PDB file of C-alpha atoms in Angstrom:
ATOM      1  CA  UNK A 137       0.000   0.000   0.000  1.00 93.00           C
ATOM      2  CA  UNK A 138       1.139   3.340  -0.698  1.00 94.00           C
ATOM      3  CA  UNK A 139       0.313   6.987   1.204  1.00 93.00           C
ATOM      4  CA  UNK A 140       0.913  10.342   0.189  1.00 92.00           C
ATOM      5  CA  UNK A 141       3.149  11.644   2.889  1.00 87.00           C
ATOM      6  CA  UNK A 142       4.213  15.044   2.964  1.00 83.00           C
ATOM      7  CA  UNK A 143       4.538  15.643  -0.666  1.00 84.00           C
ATOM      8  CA  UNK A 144       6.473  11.998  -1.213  1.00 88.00           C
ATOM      9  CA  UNK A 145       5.131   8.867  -1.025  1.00 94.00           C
ATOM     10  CA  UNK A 146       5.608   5.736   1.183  1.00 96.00           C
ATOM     11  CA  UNK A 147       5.397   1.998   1.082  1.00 98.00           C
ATOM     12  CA  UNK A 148       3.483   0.385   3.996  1.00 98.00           C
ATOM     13  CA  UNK A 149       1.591  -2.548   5.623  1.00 98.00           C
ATOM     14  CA  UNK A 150      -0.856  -2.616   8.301  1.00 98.00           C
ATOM     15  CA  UNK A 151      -1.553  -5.629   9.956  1.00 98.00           C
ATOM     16  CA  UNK A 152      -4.187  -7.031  12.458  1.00 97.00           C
ATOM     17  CA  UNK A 153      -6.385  -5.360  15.066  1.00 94.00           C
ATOM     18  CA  UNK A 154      -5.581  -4.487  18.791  1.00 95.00           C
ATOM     19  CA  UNK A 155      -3.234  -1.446  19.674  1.00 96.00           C
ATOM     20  CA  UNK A 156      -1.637   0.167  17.609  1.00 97.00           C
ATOM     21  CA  UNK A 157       2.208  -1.017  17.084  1.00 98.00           C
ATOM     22  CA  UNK A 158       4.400   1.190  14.822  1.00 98.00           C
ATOM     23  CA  UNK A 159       7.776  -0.711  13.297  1.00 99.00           C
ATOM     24  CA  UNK A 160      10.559   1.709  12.609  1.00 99.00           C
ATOM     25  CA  UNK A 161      13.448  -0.486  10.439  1.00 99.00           C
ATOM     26  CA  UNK A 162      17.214  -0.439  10.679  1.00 99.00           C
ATOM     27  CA  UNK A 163      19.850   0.886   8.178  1.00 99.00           C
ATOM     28  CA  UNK A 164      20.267  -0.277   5.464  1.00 99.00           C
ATOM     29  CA  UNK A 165      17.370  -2.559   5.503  1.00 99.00           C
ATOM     30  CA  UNK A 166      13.745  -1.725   5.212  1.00 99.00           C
ATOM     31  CA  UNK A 167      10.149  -2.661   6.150  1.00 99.00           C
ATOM     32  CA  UNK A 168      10.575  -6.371   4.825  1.00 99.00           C
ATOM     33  CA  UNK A 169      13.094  -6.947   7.862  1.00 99.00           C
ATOM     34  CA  UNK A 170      10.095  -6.886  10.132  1.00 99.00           C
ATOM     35  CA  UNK A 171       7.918  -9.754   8.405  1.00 99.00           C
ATOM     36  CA  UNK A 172       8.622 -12.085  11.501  1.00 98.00           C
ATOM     37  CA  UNK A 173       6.899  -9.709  14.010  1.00 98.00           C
ATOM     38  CA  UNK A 174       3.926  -8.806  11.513  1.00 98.00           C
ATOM     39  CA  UNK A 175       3.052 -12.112  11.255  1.00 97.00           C
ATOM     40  CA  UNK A 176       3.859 -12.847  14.977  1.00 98.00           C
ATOM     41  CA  UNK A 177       1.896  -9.714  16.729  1.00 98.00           C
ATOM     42  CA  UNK A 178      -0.956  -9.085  14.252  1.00 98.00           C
ATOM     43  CA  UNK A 179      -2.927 -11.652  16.272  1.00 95.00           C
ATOM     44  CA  UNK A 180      -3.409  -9.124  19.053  1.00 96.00           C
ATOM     45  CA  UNK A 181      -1.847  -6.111  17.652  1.00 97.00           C
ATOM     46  CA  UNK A 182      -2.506  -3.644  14.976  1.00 97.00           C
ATOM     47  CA  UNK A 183       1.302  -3.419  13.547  1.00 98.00           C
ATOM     48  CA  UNK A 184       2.088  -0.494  11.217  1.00 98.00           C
ATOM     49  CA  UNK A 185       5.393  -0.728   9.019  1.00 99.00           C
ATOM     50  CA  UNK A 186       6.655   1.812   6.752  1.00 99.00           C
ATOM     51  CA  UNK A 187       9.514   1.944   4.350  1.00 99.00           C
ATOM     52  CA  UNK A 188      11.344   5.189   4.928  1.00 98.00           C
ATOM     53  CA  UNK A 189      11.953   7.369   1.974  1.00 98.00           C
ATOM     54  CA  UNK A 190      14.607   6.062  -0.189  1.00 98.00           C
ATOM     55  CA  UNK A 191      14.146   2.241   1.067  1.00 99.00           C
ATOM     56  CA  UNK A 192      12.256  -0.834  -0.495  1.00 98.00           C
ATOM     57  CA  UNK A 193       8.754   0.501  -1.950  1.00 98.00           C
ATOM     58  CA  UNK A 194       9.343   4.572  -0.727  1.00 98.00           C
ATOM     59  CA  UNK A 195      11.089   6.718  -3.477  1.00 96.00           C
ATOM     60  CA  UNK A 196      14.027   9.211  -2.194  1.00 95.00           C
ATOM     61  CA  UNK A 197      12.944  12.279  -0.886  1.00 90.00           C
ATOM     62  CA  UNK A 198      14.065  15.844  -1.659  1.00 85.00           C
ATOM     63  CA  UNK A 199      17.708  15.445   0.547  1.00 84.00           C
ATOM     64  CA  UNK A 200      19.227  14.053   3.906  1.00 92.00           C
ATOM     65  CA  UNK A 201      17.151  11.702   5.452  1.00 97.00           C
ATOM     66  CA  UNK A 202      16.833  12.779   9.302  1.00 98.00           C
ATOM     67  CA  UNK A 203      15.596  10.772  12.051  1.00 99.00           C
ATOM     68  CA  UNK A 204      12.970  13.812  12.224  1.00 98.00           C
ATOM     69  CA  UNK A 205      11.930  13.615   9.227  1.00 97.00           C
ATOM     70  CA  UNK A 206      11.320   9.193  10.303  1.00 98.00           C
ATOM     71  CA  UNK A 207       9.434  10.492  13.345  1.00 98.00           C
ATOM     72  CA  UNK A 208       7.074  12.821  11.424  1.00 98.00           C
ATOM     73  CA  UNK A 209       6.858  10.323   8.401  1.00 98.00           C
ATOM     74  CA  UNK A 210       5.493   7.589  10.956  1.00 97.00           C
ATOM     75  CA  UNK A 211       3.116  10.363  12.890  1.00 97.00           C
ATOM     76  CA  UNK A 212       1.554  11.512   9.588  1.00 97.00           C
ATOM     77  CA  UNK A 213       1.267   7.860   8.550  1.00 97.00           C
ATOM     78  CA  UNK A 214      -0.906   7.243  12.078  1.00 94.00           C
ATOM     79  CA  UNK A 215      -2.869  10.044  11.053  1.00 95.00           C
ATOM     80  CA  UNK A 216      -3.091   8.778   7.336  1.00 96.00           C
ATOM     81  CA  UNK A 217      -4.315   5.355   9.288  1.00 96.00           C
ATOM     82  CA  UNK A 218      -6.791   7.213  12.018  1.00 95.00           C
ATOM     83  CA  UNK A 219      -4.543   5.725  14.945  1.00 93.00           C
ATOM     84  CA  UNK A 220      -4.670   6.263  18.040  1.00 88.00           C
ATOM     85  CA  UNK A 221      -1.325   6.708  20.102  1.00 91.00           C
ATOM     86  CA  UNK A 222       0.683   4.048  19.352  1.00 95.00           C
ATOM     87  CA  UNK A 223       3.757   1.710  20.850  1.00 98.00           C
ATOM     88  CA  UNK A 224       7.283   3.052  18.899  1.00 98.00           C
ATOM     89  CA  UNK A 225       9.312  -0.187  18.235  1.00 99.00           C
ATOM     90  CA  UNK A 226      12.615   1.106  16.306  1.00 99.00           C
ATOM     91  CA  UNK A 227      15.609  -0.610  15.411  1.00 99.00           C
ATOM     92  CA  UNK A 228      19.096   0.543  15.424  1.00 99.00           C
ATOM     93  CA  UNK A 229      18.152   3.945  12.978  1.00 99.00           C
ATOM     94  CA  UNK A 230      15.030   3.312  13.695  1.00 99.00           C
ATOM     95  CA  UNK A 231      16.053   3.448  17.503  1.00 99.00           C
ATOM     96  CA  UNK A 232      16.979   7.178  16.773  1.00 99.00           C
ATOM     97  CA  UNK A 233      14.216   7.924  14.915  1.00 99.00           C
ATOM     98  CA  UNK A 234      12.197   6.633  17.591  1.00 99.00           C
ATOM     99  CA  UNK A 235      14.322   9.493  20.154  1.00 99.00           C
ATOM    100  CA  UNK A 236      12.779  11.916  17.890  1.00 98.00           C
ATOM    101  CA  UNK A 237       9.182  11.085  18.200  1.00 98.00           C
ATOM    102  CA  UNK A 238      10.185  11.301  22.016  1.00 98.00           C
ATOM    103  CA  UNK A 239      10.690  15.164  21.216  1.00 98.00           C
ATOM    104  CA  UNK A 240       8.595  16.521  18.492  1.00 98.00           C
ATOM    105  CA  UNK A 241       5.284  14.135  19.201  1.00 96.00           C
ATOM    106  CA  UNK A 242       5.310  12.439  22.939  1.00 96.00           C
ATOM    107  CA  UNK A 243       1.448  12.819  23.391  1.00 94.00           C
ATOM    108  CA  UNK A 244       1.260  10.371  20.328  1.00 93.00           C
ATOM    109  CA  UNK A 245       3.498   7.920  22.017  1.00 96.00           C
ATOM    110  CA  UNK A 246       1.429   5.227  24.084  1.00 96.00           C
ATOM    111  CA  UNK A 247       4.978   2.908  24.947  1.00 97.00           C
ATOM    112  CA  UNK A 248       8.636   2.771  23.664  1.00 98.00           C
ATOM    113  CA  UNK A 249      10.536   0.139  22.039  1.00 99.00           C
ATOM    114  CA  UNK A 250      14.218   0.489  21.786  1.00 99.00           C
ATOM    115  CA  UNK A 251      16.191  -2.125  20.319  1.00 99.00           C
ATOM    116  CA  UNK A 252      19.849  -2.532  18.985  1.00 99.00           C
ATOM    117  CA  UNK A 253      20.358   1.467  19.488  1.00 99.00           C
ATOM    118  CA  UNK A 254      22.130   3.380  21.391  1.00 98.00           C
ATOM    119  CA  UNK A 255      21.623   7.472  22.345  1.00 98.00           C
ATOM    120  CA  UNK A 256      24.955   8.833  21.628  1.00 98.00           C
ATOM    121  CA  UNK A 257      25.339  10.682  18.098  1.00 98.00           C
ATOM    122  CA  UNK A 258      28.113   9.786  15.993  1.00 98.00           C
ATOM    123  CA  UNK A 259      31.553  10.774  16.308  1.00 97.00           C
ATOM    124  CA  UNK A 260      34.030  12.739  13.915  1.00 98.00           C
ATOM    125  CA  UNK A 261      35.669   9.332  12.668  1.00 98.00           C
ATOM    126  CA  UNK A 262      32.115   7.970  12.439  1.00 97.00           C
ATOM    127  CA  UNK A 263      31.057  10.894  10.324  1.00 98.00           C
ATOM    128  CA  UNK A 264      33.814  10.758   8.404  1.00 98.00           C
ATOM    129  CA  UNK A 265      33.256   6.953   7.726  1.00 97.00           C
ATOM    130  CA  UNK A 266      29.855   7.582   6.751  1.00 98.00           C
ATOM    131  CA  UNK A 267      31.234   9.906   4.238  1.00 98.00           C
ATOM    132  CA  UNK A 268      33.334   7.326   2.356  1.00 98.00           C
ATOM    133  CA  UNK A 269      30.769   4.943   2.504  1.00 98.00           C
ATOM    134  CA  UNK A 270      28.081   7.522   0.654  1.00 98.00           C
ATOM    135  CA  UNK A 271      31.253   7.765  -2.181  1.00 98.00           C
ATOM    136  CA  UNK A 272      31.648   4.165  -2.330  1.00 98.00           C
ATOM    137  CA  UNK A 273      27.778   3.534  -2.611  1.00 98.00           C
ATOM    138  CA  UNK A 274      27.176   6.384  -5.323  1.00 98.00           C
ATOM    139  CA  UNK A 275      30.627   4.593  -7.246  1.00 98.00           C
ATOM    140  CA  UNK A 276      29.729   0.867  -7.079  1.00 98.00           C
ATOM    141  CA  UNK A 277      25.983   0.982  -5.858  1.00 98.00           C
ATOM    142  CA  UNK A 278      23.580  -0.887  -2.995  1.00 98.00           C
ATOM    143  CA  UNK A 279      26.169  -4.095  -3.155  1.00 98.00           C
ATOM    144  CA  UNK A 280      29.030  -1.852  -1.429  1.00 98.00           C
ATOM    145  CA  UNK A 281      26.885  -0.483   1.813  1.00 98.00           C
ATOM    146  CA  UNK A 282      25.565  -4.571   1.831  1.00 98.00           C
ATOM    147  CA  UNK A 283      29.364  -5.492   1.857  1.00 98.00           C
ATOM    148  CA  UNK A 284      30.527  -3.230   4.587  1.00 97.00           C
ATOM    149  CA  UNK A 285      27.742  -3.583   6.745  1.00 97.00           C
ATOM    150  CA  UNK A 286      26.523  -7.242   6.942  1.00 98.00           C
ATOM    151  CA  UNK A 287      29.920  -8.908   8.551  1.00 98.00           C
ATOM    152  CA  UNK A 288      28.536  -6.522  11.506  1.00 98.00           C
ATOM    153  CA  UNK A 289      25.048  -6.324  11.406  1.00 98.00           C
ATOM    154  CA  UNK A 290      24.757 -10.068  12.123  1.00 99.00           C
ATOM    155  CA  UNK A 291      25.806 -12.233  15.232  1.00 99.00           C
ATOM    156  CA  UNK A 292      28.486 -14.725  15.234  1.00 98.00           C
ATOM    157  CA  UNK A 293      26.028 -17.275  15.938  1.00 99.00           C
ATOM    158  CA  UNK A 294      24.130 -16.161  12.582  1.00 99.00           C
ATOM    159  CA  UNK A 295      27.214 -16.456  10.574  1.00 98.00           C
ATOM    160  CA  UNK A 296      27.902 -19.680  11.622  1.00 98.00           C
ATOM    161  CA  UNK A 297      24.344 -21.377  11.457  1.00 98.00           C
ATOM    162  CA  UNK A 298      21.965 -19.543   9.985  1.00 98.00           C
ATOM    163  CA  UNK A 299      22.899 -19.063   5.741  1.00 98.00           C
ATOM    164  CA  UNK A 300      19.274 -18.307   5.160  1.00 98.00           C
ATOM    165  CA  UNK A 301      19.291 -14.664   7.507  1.00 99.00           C
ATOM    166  CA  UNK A 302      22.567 -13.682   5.958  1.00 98.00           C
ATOM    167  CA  UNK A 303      20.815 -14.395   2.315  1.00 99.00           C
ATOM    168  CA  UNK A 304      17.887 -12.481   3.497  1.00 99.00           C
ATOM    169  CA  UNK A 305      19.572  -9.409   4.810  1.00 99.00           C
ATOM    170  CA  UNK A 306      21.230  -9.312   1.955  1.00 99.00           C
ATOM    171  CA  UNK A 307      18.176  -9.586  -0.492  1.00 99.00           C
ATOM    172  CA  UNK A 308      16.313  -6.891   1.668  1.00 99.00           C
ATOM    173  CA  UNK A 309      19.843  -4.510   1.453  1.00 99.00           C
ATOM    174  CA  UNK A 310      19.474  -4.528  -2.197  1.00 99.00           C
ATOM    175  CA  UNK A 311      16.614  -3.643  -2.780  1.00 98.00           C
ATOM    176  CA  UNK A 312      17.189  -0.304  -1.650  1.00 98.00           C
ATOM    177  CA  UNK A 313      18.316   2.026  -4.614  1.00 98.00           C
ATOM    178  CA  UNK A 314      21.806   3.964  -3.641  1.00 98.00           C
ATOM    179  CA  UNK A 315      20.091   7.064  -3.256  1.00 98.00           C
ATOM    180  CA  UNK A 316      18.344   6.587  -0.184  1.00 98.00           C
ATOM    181  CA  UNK A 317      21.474   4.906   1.079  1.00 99.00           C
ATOM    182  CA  UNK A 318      23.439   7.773   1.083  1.00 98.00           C
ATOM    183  CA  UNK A 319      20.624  10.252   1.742  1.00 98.00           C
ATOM    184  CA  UNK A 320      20.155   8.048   4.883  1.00 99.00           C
ATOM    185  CA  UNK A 321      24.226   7.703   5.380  1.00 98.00           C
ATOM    186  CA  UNK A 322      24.116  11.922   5.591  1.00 98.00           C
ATOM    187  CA  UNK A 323      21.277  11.736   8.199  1.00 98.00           C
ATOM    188  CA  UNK A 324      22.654   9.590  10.275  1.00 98.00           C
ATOM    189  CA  UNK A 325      26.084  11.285  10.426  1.00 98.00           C
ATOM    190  CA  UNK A 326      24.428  14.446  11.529  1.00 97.00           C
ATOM    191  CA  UNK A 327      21.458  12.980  14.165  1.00 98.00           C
ATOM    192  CA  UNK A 328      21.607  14.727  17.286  1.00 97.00           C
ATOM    193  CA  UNK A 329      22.633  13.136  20.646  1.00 98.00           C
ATOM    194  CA  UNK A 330      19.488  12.013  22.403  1.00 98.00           C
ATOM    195  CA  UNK A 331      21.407  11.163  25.956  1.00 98.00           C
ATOM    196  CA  UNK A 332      18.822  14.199  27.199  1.00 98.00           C
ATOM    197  CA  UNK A 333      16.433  12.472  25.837  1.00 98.00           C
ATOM    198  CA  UNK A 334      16.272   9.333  27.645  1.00 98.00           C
ATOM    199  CA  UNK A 335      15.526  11.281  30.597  1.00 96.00           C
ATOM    200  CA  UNK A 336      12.335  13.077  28.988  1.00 96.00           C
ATOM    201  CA  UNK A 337      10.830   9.606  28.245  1.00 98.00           C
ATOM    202  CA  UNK A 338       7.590   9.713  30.605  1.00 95.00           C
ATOM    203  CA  UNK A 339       5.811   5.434  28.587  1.00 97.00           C
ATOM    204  CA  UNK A 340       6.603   2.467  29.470  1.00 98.00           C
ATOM    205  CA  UNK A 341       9.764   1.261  27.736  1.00 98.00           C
ATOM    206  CA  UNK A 342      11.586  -2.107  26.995  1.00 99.00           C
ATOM    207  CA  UNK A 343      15.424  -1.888  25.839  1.00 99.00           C
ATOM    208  CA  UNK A 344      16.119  -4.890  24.056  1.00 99.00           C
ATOM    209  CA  UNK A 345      19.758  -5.781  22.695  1.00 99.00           C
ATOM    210  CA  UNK A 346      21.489  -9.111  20.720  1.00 99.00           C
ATOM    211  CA  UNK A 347      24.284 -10.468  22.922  1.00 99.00           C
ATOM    212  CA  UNK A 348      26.357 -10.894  20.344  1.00 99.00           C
ATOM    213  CA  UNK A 349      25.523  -7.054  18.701  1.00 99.00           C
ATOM    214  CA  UNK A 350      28.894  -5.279  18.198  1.00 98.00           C
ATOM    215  CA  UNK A 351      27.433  -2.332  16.821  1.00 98.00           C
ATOM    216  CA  UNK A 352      25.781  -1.098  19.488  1.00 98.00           C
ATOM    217  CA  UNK A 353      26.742  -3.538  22.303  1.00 98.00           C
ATOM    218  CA  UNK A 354      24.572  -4.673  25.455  1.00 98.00           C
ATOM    219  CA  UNK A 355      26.828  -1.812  27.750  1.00 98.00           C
ATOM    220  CA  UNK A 356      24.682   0.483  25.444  1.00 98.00           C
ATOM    221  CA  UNK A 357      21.213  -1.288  26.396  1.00 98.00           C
ATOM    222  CA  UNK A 358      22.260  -1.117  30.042  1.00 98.00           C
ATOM    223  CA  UNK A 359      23.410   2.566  30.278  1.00 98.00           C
ATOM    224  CA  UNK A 360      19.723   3.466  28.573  1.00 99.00           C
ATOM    225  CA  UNK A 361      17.770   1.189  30.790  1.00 99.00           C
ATOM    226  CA  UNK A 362      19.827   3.054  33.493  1.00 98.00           C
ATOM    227  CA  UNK A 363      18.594   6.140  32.543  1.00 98.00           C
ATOM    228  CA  UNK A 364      14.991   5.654  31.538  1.00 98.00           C
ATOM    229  CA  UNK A 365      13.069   5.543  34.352  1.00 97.00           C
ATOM    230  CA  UNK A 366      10.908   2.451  35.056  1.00 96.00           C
ATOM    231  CA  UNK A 367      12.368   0.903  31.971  1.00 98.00           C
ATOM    232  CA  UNK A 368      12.720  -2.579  31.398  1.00 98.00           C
ATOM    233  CA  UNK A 369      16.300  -4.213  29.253  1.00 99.00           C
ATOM    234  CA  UNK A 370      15.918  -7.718  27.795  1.00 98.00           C
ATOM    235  CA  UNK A 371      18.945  -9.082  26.086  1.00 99.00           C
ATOM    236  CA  UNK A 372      18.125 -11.844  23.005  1.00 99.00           C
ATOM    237  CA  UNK A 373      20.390 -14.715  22.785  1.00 99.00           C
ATOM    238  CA  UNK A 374      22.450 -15.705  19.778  1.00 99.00           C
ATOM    239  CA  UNK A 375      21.208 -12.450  18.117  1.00 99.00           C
ATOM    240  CA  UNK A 376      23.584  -9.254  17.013  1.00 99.00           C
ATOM    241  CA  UNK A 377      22.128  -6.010  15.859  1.00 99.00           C
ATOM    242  CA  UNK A 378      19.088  -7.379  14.087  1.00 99.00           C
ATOM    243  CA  UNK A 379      18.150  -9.310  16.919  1.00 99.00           C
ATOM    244  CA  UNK A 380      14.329  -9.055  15.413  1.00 99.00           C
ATOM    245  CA  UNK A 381      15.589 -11.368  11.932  1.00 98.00           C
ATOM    246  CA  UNK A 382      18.356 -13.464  14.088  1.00 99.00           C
ATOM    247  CA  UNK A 383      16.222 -14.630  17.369  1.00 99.00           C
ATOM    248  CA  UNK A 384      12.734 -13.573  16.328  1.00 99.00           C
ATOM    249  CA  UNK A 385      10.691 -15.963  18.216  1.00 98.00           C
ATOM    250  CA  UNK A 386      12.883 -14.478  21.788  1.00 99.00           C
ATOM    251  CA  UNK A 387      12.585 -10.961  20.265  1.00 99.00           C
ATOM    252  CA  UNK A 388       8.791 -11.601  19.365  1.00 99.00           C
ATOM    253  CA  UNK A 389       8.332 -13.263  23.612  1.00 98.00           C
ATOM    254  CA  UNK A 390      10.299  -9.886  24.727  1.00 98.00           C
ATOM    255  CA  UNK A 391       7.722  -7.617  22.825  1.00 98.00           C
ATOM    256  CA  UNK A 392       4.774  -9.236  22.950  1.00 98.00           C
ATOM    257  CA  UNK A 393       4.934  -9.798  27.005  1.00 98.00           C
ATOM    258  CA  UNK A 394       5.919  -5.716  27.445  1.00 98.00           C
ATOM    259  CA  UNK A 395       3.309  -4.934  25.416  1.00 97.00           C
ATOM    260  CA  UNK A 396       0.560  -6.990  27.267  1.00 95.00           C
ATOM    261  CA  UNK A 397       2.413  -5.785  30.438  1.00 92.00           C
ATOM    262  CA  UNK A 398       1.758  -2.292  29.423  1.00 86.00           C
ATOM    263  CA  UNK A 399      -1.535  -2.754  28.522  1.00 80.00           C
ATOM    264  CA  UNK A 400      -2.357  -3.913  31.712  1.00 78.00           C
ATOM    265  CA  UNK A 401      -0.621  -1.062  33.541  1.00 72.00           C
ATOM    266  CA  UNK A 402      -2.625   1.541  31.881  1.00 60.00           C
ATOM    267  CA  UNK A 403      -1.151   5.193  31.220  1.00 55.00           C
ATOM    268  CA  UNK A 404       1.749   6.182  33.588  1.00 53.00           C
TER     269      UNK A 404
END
């Protein structure tokens, strides 16, 4: 299905009936990586999935992708859809966009997912790194970013025994045009730090991390539990950085029970 979003258009699902769960994908993926949890959650969930501009279905937009421009994509989506508040469930970019819903939209934000992310911005080498990779991706296309990035993306214990999420990550990677790669590459070299943030978060929140992710390692998880208050931190077994496509059936327990907890809490 398609919306017209702010003047572009973007590529989405919704699935099920319940409340409302919006899926915000990691870099360099897209919506596809989250066909596990649709299928998983839909029973008691209604989960929304977008592909951000540039990725799988969603053309580029007009420049730099920001994680603010993520975070208003996905609230003008929920209006698009007549949602109510919804539960934010954002890997690794989508982790940041999901800081930035925290400050431009909180009242639309019913619970917090953060998973494989950390709150820190990037540093100068980081930035710089990003840079290269943009030139490498606009000289030798998609492949290059897939390349570079899956040998970290994916656990040890995915390397070793699981062929079939490697081929898949892959597959999803290049189906991205290079465009939104490096639009996306720009935005993510420039996000802002959200370590303020974390203290601003007033939902409930699970932090969820791989054990094996060396992107954005479990210390990460713990230091944002730490500083979310009333937060909960699960860490998934024999998953990296998309714990969600390694370990979805733990990832999918992890969710689903915080989300049921939450529902029986009621608003904090």
């Amino acid at each position: 299905m398609k919306a017209r979003i702010a003047g572009s258009e973007l590529a989405y699902e919704t699935r099920g009936e319940g409340p409302a769960l919006l899926l915000l994908h990691a870099f360099p993926l897209g919506m596809a990586m989250w066909d596990e949890q649709a299928r998983a959650l839909a029973s008691s969930f209604q989960v929304v999935r977008f592909d951000c501009r540039g990725f799988g279905g969603s053309p580029p937009g007009d420049g730099l992708l920001t994680m603010e421009r993520i975070a208003d994509d996905g609230v003008a989506l929920r209006d698009h859809l007549d949602l109510p508040a919804a539960t934010v469930c954002g890997v690794s970019m989508g982790g940041y966009a999901a800081f930035a819903f925290v400050r431009r939209h909180p009242t639309r934000l019913r619970g917090l997912v953060l998973a494989d992310t950390k709150a820190s911005p990037d540093t100068d080498p980081a930035r710089q790194a990003r840079a290269e990779q943009a030139a490498k991706v606009r000289r030798e296309g998609t492949s290059a970013i897939a390349d570079a990035f899956l040998p970290k993306l994916l656990g040890r214990t995915t390397h070793e025994t699981r062929p079939q999420v490697l081929a898949r990550a892959r597959e999803i990677i290049l189906a991205n045009p290079a465009r939104g790669i490096t639009d996306a590459l720009a935005g993510l070299a420039t996000r802002a730090d959200s370590t303020p943030t974390l203290r601003e978060i007033r939902v409930p929140t699970l932090v969820v991390v791989g054990e094996e992710d060396v992107i954005t390692p479990p210390s990460e998880a713990e230091a944002m539990h730490g500083a979310i208050v009333g937060s909960a931190l699960e860490l998934i077994p024999k998953a990296g950085h998309l714990a969600n496509l390694e370990n979805p059936a733990a990832f999918n327990r992890a969710v689903e029970g915080f989300l049921r907890r939450a529902e029986r809490a009621g608003p904090r």
